[in-house]
């Protein structure tokens, strides 16, 4: 199991068929093309300046959209993942 | 449905006819041309440095003006949207 | 009506005659020439780091001076406006 | 009257004769030559991160030294002024 | 013994055999390839803006993934270590 | 008299003879050569983010070391001074 | 005596023989080679954003490792020192 730290979130990339089903089509002309993925693991959250934890808004299983060039790619037990900061997630679909 | 995170807002771009009706004409010589759109979804708000949530000022249905190059374009179920941070919105019309 | 968000202020540009009347003459050699305008609408104010609102100092009707290259131009119902952050306003005249 | 906003201060530039009287001579080789002026108007002060106002240290009438390239020049009712942030003032003479 | 300061963590690099065992395979095409290591020492934690200590999330013995170009290399008593800030650690494996 | 504002400090440069007496010799190969001076005036201190004043650590009369390219030079009543921020002072000798 | 200000620390550079004894060998290929030294004087600590002092973690006599290009070199009474911020210290050996 991979457990992200702080405000990080681990995303499993979503295949094209699932994208069509969820209704997202990415425009060809977009300057910064967003991508889709499913959240598989969520960190404990960012620490605010006063030392308190900020509970993440996303949860395991959420289908999310994020900016294309965000995060770090990772292959674990044969699957591709992306490690993002929660702030790189634009929206939840559903 | 698309639900933006944090201080993000989802905007549906407004067609030219609606712009004329609302009275906005964008000057040709503007360095940074603003654009219009209608708010379709609002995040839960930015988290202040002391960990409290800041309630967004815009609401679903608001007609808003924003800087042209802000945000990320997105096509969902055949419609064009823009995901902005609330701070990229200059003003509400109405 | 245009209602600016947060710490933004909407300014109507002031014509040359009014400038002379108010006594401001802009020096030719200034590196960054300031400009004059009248405040037509004021946002609810900036949110401080502890989440509280900071009441803006300017009010509707104030004649103000601001740095020339600040803000975003906008034409609304045939008039030219400028959307500024309050911090871009240098001084109030009067 | 010109009333600066926030942490801004309006300065009237001081002529050479007054400089000699006050004893300041600016070195020729200085990388960043400071200048002198008299404070004619003071803003209400900077807002701290917790939302409280910080009372400015300078007062109307203070003779001050500031870095040469700071601020914005302004001509008002035939006189030359400079609008500075208080933090651009290095020292008060007197 | 090496004791890192503040939010720093000391990592012992993990050999290829151990990587295969833990199931991580790094993609060839990754822009920024992550690396694996085992935590051998943890600092007392970052100091929040209000002066309180933030307890680190990682512990001695954790197998972690971090961005390739983070940190400072160090050889101590014949072994290679890396000194990282905790925020450079992407995830814990296990 | 010159009174610095906020976290600024006014320094009188120290002559070579005094440097030798105090035991400081500056290395030829230093990337950033430090300099010596005597504090002649201290501001009221920096304002913390919560609006409170931070009492300066240096006092009038302290012999201090500072980075060579810090601050603004000033000639006042025939003497050379330097206006520094307290944070540009590396150490007090004594 | 040299007394550093705020979050600064004064380090006496450690000779090669002592390095071997303490077990640190610096790798040839390191992008940013760390160095060793002994702490001879510690400032009173950094001031947090709420105005409180943060007690330094290092103490006089500590053998420490720091990034090679950090700090300012200084020769005092015939010895070489380095003035660092505490955050430039990576780890304490011991």
XYZ file of C-alpha atoms in Angstrom:
658
model
C 0.000 0.000 0.000
C 1.160 3.532 -0.726
C 0.285 6.188 1.862
C 0.903 9.779 0.726
C 2.169 12.380 3.225
C 0.582 15.700 4.219
C -1.550 17.312 1.506
C -0.628 14.692 -1.095
C -3.070 12.384 -2.875
C -2.377 9.265 -4.972
C -4.302 8.997 -8.225
C -4.831 6.021 -10.543
C -5.056 7.242 -14.130
C -8.437 6.650 -15.797
C -8.652 4.921 -19.192
C -10.285 6.543 -22.202
C -13.443 4.366 -22.037
C -14.145 5.505 -18.500
C -13.606 9.115 -19.526
C -16.232 8.882 -22.243
C -18.650 7.290 -19.808
C -18.158 10.104 -17.292
C -18.792 12.649 -20.026
C -15.479 14.547 -20.017
C -13.975 15.450 -23.362
C -10.819 17.495 -23.269
C -10.706 20.369 -25.787
C -7.902 20.216 -28.375
C -7.070 23.865 -28.039
C -6.678 23.962 -24.262
C -3.459 25.650 -23.159
C -3.203 23.373 -20.163
C -5.132 20.125 -20.706
C -6.675 18.667 -17.567
C -6.650 14.918 -16.938
C -8.831 12.483 -15.063
C -8.041 9.947 -12.386
C -9.471 8.032 -9.459
C -8.225 8.770 -5.937
C -6.711 5.648 -4.347
C -5.117 7.146 -1.231
C -5.285 10.476 0.616
C -2.706 12.012 2.999
C -3.601 13.305 6.443
C -3.849 16.872 5.121
C -1.917 20.133 5.040
C -0.794 21.742 8.291
C -2.154 25.305 8.629
C 0.119 28.121 9.808
C -1.264 27.748 13.333
C -0.255 24.100 13.429
C -3.709 22.542 12.939
C -4.403 19.907 10.243
C -6.726 20.784 7.357
C -8.909 17.777 6.478
C -8.650 16.973 2.756
C -11.804 17.456 0.661
C -11.242 14.462 -1.598
C -11.806 10.843 -0.547
C -10.724 7.436 -1.786
C -12.748 6.474 -4.835
C -13.416 10.051 -6.022
C -13.095 10.604 -9.774
C -11.118 13.836 -10.123
C -9.781 16.259 -12.741
C -6.295 17.739 -12.409
C -3.896 19.851 -14.450
C -1.856 17.736 -16.886
C 1.652 18.583 -15.775
C 1.080 18.345 -12.039
C 2.613 15.689 -9.785
C 5.092 12.814 -9.977
C 4.504 9.560 -11.898
C 5.024 6.232 -10.151
C 4.639 2.565 -11.117
C 3.739 0.271 -8.168
C 2.942 -3.467 -8.486
C 2.477 -3.017 -12.238
C 0.046 -0.089 -12.128
C 0.640 3.598 -12.963
C -0.050 6.181 -10.306
C 0.394 9.901 -9.935
C 1.250 11.635 -6.652
C -0.393 15.088 -6.540
C -0.874 17.814 -3.967
C -4.600 18.202 -3.234
C -4.427 21.806 -4.481
C -3.550 20.474 -7.973
C -6.972 18.821 -8.154
C -9.421 21.101 -9.956
C -12.740 19.324 -9.394
C -14.470 16.138 -8.355
C -16.855 14.488 -10.869
C -20.055 12.967 -9.529
C -21.857 17.137 -11.945
C -18.518 18.868 -11.469
C -17.673 20.054 -7.947
C -14.631 22.344 -7.727
C -12.277 22.090 -4.732
C -11.266 24.825 -2.264
C -11.358 28.359 -3.676
C -12.147 27.185 -7.206
C -15.230 28.088 -9.204
C -16.592 26.534 -12.431
C -17.732 28.984 -15.088
C -19.834 28.420 -18.210
C -18.682 30.786 -20.939
C -21.300 33.346 -22.006
C -22.182 33.788 -25.699
C -21.886 37.108 -27.504
C -25.645 37.776 -27.556
C -25.853 37.526 -23.799
C -22.848 39.834 -23.438
C -24.537 42.566 -25.470
C -27.710 42.178 -23.404
C -25.771 42.585 -20.142
C -24.102 45.716 -21.507
C -20.444 44.688 -21.448
C -18.332 45.627 -24.432
C -14.679 44.736 -24.214
C -12.302 47.473 -25.407
C -10.027 46.574 -28.349
C -7.008 48.188 -26.819
C -7.124 46.458 -23.436
C -3.814 44.953 -22.402
C -5.542 42.117 -20.616
C -9.073 41.559 -21.981
C -11.585 40.394 -19.398
C -14.219 37.778 -20.260
C -17.697 36.953 -19.063
C -19.222 33.761 -17.760
C -21.923 32.326 -15.552
C -20.997 30.524 -12.342
C -22.256 26.920 -12.382
C -20.499 25.526 -9.316
C -18.592 26.954 -6.341
C -16.010 25.220 -4.114
C -16.212 25.218 -0.335
C -13.769 28.154 -0.120
C -10.150 28.929 0.656
C -8.683 27.862 3.990
C -7.256 30.845 5.919
C -3.860 30.614 7.615
C -5.582 29.877 10.945
C -7.366 26.882 9.433
C -10.845 28.428 9.064
C -12.793 28.337 5.770
C -13.469 31.603 3.939
C -16.972 31.527 2.434
C -16.842 32.367 -1.287
C -18.500 35.629 -2.374
C -19.855 34.309 -5.675
C -22.867 32.021 -5.989
C -24.251 29.662 -8.605
C -25.963 31.661 -11.321
C -23.841 34.822 -10.917
C -22.737 36.489 -14.166
C -19.045 37.313 -13.642
C -16.100 39.010 -15.345
C -12.632 37.464 -15.168
C -9.193 38.009 -16.680
C -8.844 36.324 -20.085
C -5.889 34.050 -19.433
C -6.958 32.766 -16.045
C -7.962 29.172 -15.317
C -8.139 25.803 -17.074
C -10.547 24.957 -19.931
C -12.666 21.813 -19.740
C -15.332 20.171 -21.933
C -17.927 18.150 -19.968
C -21.007 16.472 -21.515
C -20.562 18.589 -24.635
C -20.315 21.999 -22.933
C -17.263 24.248 -22.403
C -16.330 25.232 -18.887
C -13.530 27.113 -17.216
C -12.158 26.280 -13.747
C -10.981 29.481 -12.007
C -9.805 30.452 -8.560
C -12.308 32.894 -7.022
C -9.553 35.524 -6.816
C -9.364 35.524 -10.646
C -12.937 36.861 -10.764
C -12.896 40.647 -11.061
C -16.558 41.520 -10.565
C -20.131 40.253 -10.506
C -22.622 41.855 -12.929
C -26.147 42.531 -11.695
C -24.290 47.293 -11.952
C -20.774 45.961 -11.516
C -19.826 44.709 -8.030
C -16.095 44.002 -7.542
C -14.957 41.057 -5.404
C -12.690 41.088 -2.325
C -10.164 43.924 -2.247
C -11.073 45.166 -5.733
C -12.409 48.608 -6.582
C -14.018 49.844 -9.816
C -12.827 53.220 -11.067
C -14.314 55.544 -13.693
C -11.513 57.377 -15.490
C -11.514 61.159 -14.974
C -11.339 63.536 -17.963
C -8.604 66.133 -18.372
C -10.834 69.080 -17.419
C -11.659 67.537 -14.076
C -7.979 66.844 -13.479
C -7.048 70.486 -13.930
C -9.864 71.515 -11.591
C -8.614 69.144 -8.889
C -5.110 70.542 -9.244
C -3.200 67.428 -10.301
C -0.640 67.849 -13.054
C 1.341 64.766 -13.925
C 5.083 65.359 -14.434
C 6.472 64.494 -17.891
C 9.530 62.815 -16.522
C 7.820 60.442 -14.102
C 9.003 56.847 -14.453
C 5.591 55.533 -13.534
C 2.883 58.130 -14.235
C -0.060 58.021 -11.844
C -3.609 58.501 -13.087
C -6.840 59.817 -11.638
C -10.284 58.282 -11.379
C -13.492 58.295 -9.397
C -14.480 55.221 -7.374
C -17.825 53.840 -8.525
C -17.930 50.561 -6.636
C -15.970 48.954 -3.778
C -15.589 45.239 -2.923
C -16.246 43.843 0.539
C -12.513 43.953 1.367
C -9.473 41.706 1.665
C -9.589 38.700 3.972
C -6.773 38.827 6.577
C -4.724 35.720 7.366
C -6.895 35.057 10.412
C -10.027 34.976 8.260
C -11.429 38.414 9.203
C -12.458 41.000 6.576
C -10.473 44.240 6.291
C -12.836 47.138 5.593
C -11.691 49.108 2.521
C -10.507 52.683 3.108
C -11.956 54.115 -0.130
C -15.642 54.823 -0.680
C -17.903 55.348 -3.679
C -17.400 58.827 -5.034
C -13.769 59.231 -3.884
C -11.429 60.876 -6.408
C -8.282 58.711 -6.342
C -4.779 58.505 -7.810
C -3.351 55.164 -8.918
C -0.310 53.835 -10.763
C -0.779 53.939 -14.543
C -0.262 50.276 -15.400
C -2.358 48.815 -12.613
C -5.620 46.923 -13.123
C -7.840 45.656 -15.959
C -9.774 47.891 -18.393
C -13.472 47.257 -18.988
C -16.216 48.912 -21.069
C -19.725 48.571 -19.560
C -22.885 50.214 -20.998
C -20.701 52.506 -23.108
C -18.407 53.779 -20.309
C -14.752 52.941 -19.580
C -13.880 51.494 -16.209
C -10.795 50.113 -14.531
C -10.831 47.274 -11.983
C -8.030 47.781 -9.425
C -6.969 46.194 -6.168
C -7.306 48.758 -3.368
C -3.552 48.489 -2.725
C -2.928 49.929 -6.229
C -4.571 53.192 -5.118
C -1.926 55.657 -3.945
C -4.020 58.442 -2.453
C -7.468 59.997 -2.171
C -7.838 63.651 -3.262
C -10.060 65.946 -1.205
C -5.459 67.746 0.035
C -3.901 64.382 -0.786
C -4.546 61.542 1.682
C -2.393 58.430 1.135
C -3.874 54.959 1.722
C -2.624 52.217 4.075
C 1.124 52.274 4.717
C 1.766 55.066 2.205
C 3.260 58.465 3.007
C 3.372 61.634 0.879
C 6.703 63.452 0.790
C 7.553 66.967 -0.410
C 11.051 66.972 -1.894
C 13.557 69.121 -0.001
C 15.685 71.707 -1.846
C 19.483 71.671 -1.776
C 19.763 74.633 0.636
C 17.687 72.854 3.252
C 19.790 69.712 2.792
C 22.999 71.575 3.596
C 21.368 73.134 6.654
C 20.311 69.711 7.965
C 23.831 68.392 7.486
C 23.207 65.583 4.996
C 25.642 65.235 2.135
C 25.093 62.344 -0.196
C 28.252 60.448 -1.164
C 29.082 60.424 -4.899
C 29.974 56.794 -4.936
C 26.821 55.440 -3.292
C 25.252 52.584 -5.259
C 21.805 53.631 -4.181
C 21.725 57.331 -3.291
C 19.249 58.250 -0.592
C 17.179 61.430 -0.843
C 15.573 63.793 1.612
C 12.014 65.037 1.928
C 9.460 66.396 4.357
C 6.394 64.301 5.218
C 3.189 66.146 4.307
C 0.635 63.378 4.792
C 0.575 59.906 6.378
C -1.795 56.978 5.684
C -3.674 55.135 8.406
C -1.019 52.382 8.442
C -0.417 48.833 7.257
C -2.846 46.096 8.221
C -1.083 43.240 10.075
C -1.844 39.612 9.201
C -4.252 39.398 12.127
C -6.271 42.325 10.788
C -5.051 45.014 13.216
C -3.663 48.380 12.026
C 0.003 49.190 12.602
C 0.378 52.867 13.544
C 2.947 54.579 11.284
C 6.160 55.802 12.946
C 6.506 58.961 10.858
C 4.410 62.093 11.338
C 3.545 65.157 9.275
C 6.459 67.552 9.271
C 9.197 64.904 9.757
C 12.315 65.392 7.643
C 13.099 61.930 6.266
C 15.667 60.074 4.165
C 14.549 57.483 1.607
C 16.066 55.364 -1.170
C 16.298 57.296 -4.436
C 14.278 55.035 -6.715
C 11.418 54.371 -4.342
C 7.830 55.567 -4.869
C 5.754 57.397 -7.475
C 6.218 61.072 -8.435
C 3.212 63.392 -8.485
C 2.643 67.098 -9.207
C -0.319 68.603 -7.271
C -1.276 72.312 -7.349
C 2.134 73.155 -8.800
C 4.265 71.297 -6.229
C 6.240 68.046 -6.609
C 5.435 65.166 -4.287
C 6.485 61.564 -3.919
C 4.188 58.785 -2.695
C 6.215 56.187 -0.737
C 5.475 53.170 1.401
C 6.621 53.852 4.972
C 9.050 50.932 4.704
C 10.935 52.835 1.961
C 11.839 55.518 4.533
C 15.270 54.803 6.012
C 15.466 57.328 8.830
C 14.011 60.491 10.358
C 16.374 63.464 10.824
C 15.974 65.536 13.955
C 24.791 8.807 14.928
C 23.415 11.523 12.675
C 20.518 13.574 14.051
C 18.785 15.789 11.476
C 17.485 19.241 12.494
C 13.935 20.599 12.245
C 11.856 19.123 9.418
C 14.770 17.124 8.016
C 14.913 13.339 7.679
C 17.897 11.063 6.980
C 17.344 8.341 4.393
C 19.395 5.250 3.586
C 19.118 4.482 -0.116
C 17.417 1.156 -0.946
C 19.085 -1.366 -3.260
C 17.439 -2.635 -6.447
C 16.579 -6.063 -4.966
C 14.614 -4.496 -2.155
C 12.775 -2.285 -4.643
C 11.569 -5.245 -6.640
C 10.456 -6.946 -3.448
C 8.405 -3.903 -2.390
C 6.788 -3.770 -5.831
C 7.909 -0.357 -7.048
C 9.050 -0.070 -10.637
C 9.961 3.382 -11.806
C 8.630 4.328 -15.255
C 11.277 5.159 -17.884
C 9.378 8.112 -19.216
C 8.806 9.895 -15.911
C 9.763 13.558 -16.042
C 10.852 13.488 -12.441
C 11.759 9.934 -11.329
C 11.028 9.188 -7.684
C 13.428 7.127 -5.583
C 13.110 4.822 -2.626
C 14.831 4.790 0.731
C 14.497 3.752 4.351
C 14.209 6.412 7.060
C 17.049 6.096 9.576
C 16.591 9.299 11.564
C 13.895 11.969 11.899
C 14.256 15.574 13.096
C 12.072 17.094 15.779
C 9.781 18.652 13.146
C 9.020 21.972 11.482
C 8.130 24.981 13.636
C 4.710 26.396 12.658
C 4.220 30.148 12.267
C 2.781 30.316 15.788
C 5.927 28.769 17.246
C 4.570 25.246 17.887
C 6.360 22.105 16.623
C 4.669 19.980 13.953
C 5.269 16.276 14.679
C 6.727 14.529 11.612
C 4.549 11.878 9.943
C 7.399 9.528 9.052
C 9.176 7.291 11.554
C 12.474 5.433 11.700
C 12.260 2.307 9.591
C 9.633 3.621 7.130
C 10.243 2.747 3.482
C 9.580 5.993 1.581
C 9.445 7.401 -1.943
C 10.891 10.834 -2.702
C 11.625 13.018 -5.717
C 14.985 12.166 -7.324
C 16.710 15.522 -7.121
C 15.726 16.387 -3.568
C 18.159 16.629 -0.662
C 21.891 16.471 0.025
C 24.022 13.303 -0.302
C 26.264 12.262 2.579
C 28.636 9.343 3.263
C 28.937 8.424 6.970
C 30.925 5.428 8.320
C 31.015 3.949 4.810
C 27.286 4.184 4.026
C 25.437 6.545 1.687
C 22.688 8.693 3.123
C 20.455 11.459 1.868
C 19.263 14.373 4.015
C 15.754 15.462 2.917
C 13.075 17.814 4.184
C 10.004 15.783 5.167
C 7.966 17.668 2.551
C 10.173 16.106 -0.184
C 8.852 12.665 0.780
C 5.927 11.716 -1.457
C 4.609 8.580 0.210
C 5.294 5.803 2.691
C 5.166 2.184 1.404
C 3.627 -0.407 3.666
C 20.461 63.109 14.903
C 19.394 60.297 12.582
C 16.665 57.950 13.860
C 16.154 54.800 11.757
C 12.648 53.369 11.261
C 11.361 49.877 12.098
C 14.010 47.145 11.971
C 16.704 49.486 10.636
C 19.992 50.283 12.352
C 22.516 53.060 11.609
C 26.158 52.002 11.556
C 29.321 54.114 11.638
C 32.034 52.378 9.635
C 35.059 51.264 11.662
C 38.580 52.233 10.581
C 41.288 49.669 9.884
C 43.180 50.336 13.132
C 40.127 49.541 15.213
C 39.557 46.349 13.208
C 43.029 45.068 14.031
C 42.497 45.879 17.680
C 39.232 43.943 17.789
C 40.920 40.958 16.175
C 38.920 40.640 12.960
C 40.846 39.942 9.787
C 38.775 39.459 6.686
C 39.856 36.526 4.480
C 40.898 37.438 0.916
C 39.046 34.561 -0.636
C 35.649 35.187 0.954
C 32.818 35.179 -1.581
C 30.928 37.751 0.417
C 33.288 39.779 2.610
C 31.791 40.916 5.891
C 32.501 44.402 7.275
C 32.660 45.948 10.704
C 30.915 48.960 12.165
C 29.674 50.541 15.367
C 25.939 50.932 15.949
C 25.019 54.596 16.443
C 21.215 54.379 16.342
C 18.601 51.597 16.472
C 15.000 51.649 15.192
C 12.027 50.627 17.322
C 12.054 47.128 15.793
C 10.220 44.983 13.257
C 6.476 44.495 13.562
C 5.553 40.783 13.826
C 2.659 39.383 11.789
C 0.384 39.687 14.824
C 1.113 43.389 15.119
C 3.505 43.277 18.104
C 6.955 44.937 18.036
C 10.057 42.761 18.150
C 12.710 44.433 20.335
C 16.026 44.707 18.440
C 18.949 42.645 19.775
C 21.627 45.236 19.002
C 22.192 48.401 21.045
C 23.934 51.725 20.525
C 27.656 51.273 20.832
C 27.761 47.598 19.745
C 30.596 46.683 17.410
C 28.979 44.544 14.694
C 29.832 42.522 11.581
C 27.601 42.694 8.516
C 27.600 41.498 4.903
C 29.524 43.862 2.625
C 26.826 44.739 0.105
C 24.000 45.283 2.563
C 22.324 48.626 3.242
C 22.437 52.222 1.982
C 25.399 54.592 2.417
C 24.832 58.077 3.843
C 27.031 61.064 4.690
C 25.683 63.199 7.599
C 27.541 66.170 9.124
C 30.761 65.005 7.472
C 30.685 61.385 8.660
C 29.918 58.201 6.704
C 27.083 55.988 7.864
C 25.329 52.893 6.637
C 21.620 52.188 7.132
C 21.052 48.416 7.522
C 18.166 46.151 8.457
C 18.995 44.371 11.728
C 18.760 41.023 9.907
C 21.788 42.061 7.781
C 23.940 42.085 10.934
C 25.712 38.754 11.340
C 27.200 39.042 14.814
C 28.104 41.384 17.672
C 31.762 41.477 18.778
C 32.350 41.800 22.489
C 33.918 36.873 21.527
C 31.548 36.770 18.558
C 27.817 36.596 19.358
C 25.578 35.821 16.362
C 22.133 37.473 16.056
C 18.717 35.805 15.747
C 18.768 32.392 14.067
C 22.472 32.586 13.221
C 25.150 30.199 14.445
C 28.954 30.546 14.335
C 30.864 27.466 13.191
C 34.563 26.639 13.460
C 35.594 24.562 10.448
C 36.742 21.020 11.275
C 40.077 19.693 9.965
C 40.348 16.556 7.858
C 41.751 14.405 10.688
C 38.738 15.125 12.878
C 36.412 14.310 9.971
C 37.897 10.872 9.525
C 37.587 10.256 13.253
C 33.893 11.172 13.240
C 33.290 8.843 10.306
C 32.050 11.292 7.658
C 33.380 10.881 4.159
C 31.986 13.223 1.564
C 31.063 11.578 -1.759
C 32.930 12.891 -4.829
C 29.868 12.986 -6.993
C 27.621 14.976 -4.673
C 25.932 17.905 -6.413
C 26.056 19.930 -3.249
C 28.825 18.685 -0.922
C 28.094 19.081 2.765
C 30.785 20.223 5.201
C 31.515 19.696 8.862
C 32.130 22.144 11.672
C 31.886 22.664 15.394
C 29.382 25.169 16.805
C 31.149 27.864 18.820
C 28.299 30.311 19.370
C 24.511 30.269 18.941
C 22.132 33.215 18.495
C 19.018 33.707 20.609
C 16.845 32.123 17.895
C 14.411 33.039 15.144
C 11.339 35.112 15.981
C 8.133 33.292 14.969
C 5.354 35.164 13.156
C 3.517 35.635 16.460
C 6.527 37.359 17.994
C 7.770 34.481 20.178
C 11.393 33.248 20.087
C 12.124 29.766 18.757
C 14.890 28.136 20.845
C 17.694 26.875 18.595
C 18.221 23.103 18.448
C 21.999 23.237 18.225
C 24.297 24.021 21.164
C 27.878 25.154 21.617
C 30.211 22.240 21.025
C 27.930 20.332 18.619
C 29.658 18.804 15.592
C 27.392 19.662 12.645
C 27.044 19.102 8.904
C 25.941 21.946 6.636
C 25.602 22.639 2.908
C 28.902 23.773 1.367
C 27.882 27.125 -0.062
C 25.896 28.363 2.912
C 26.917 31.279 5.132
C 29.592 33.968 5.322
C 33.296 33.318 6.038
C 35.051 35.293 8.766
C 38.564 35.337 10.248
C 38.683 36.391 13.935
C 41.842 36.403 16.096
C 43.585 34.194 13.521
C 40.893 31.501 13.237
C 38.424 30.814 10.404
C 34.738 30.846 11.169
C 31.519 30.583 9.225
C 28.312 32.405 10.131
C 25.272 30.286 9.158
C 21.532 30.417 9.705
C 20.469 27.416 11.816
C 18.262 26.211 8.942
C 21.428 25.712 6.827
C 22.572 23.029 9.286
C 21.531 19.579 8.048
C 22.348 17.357 11.005
C 24.203 17.054 14.284
C 26.759 14.219 14.621
C 26.903 12.487 17.962
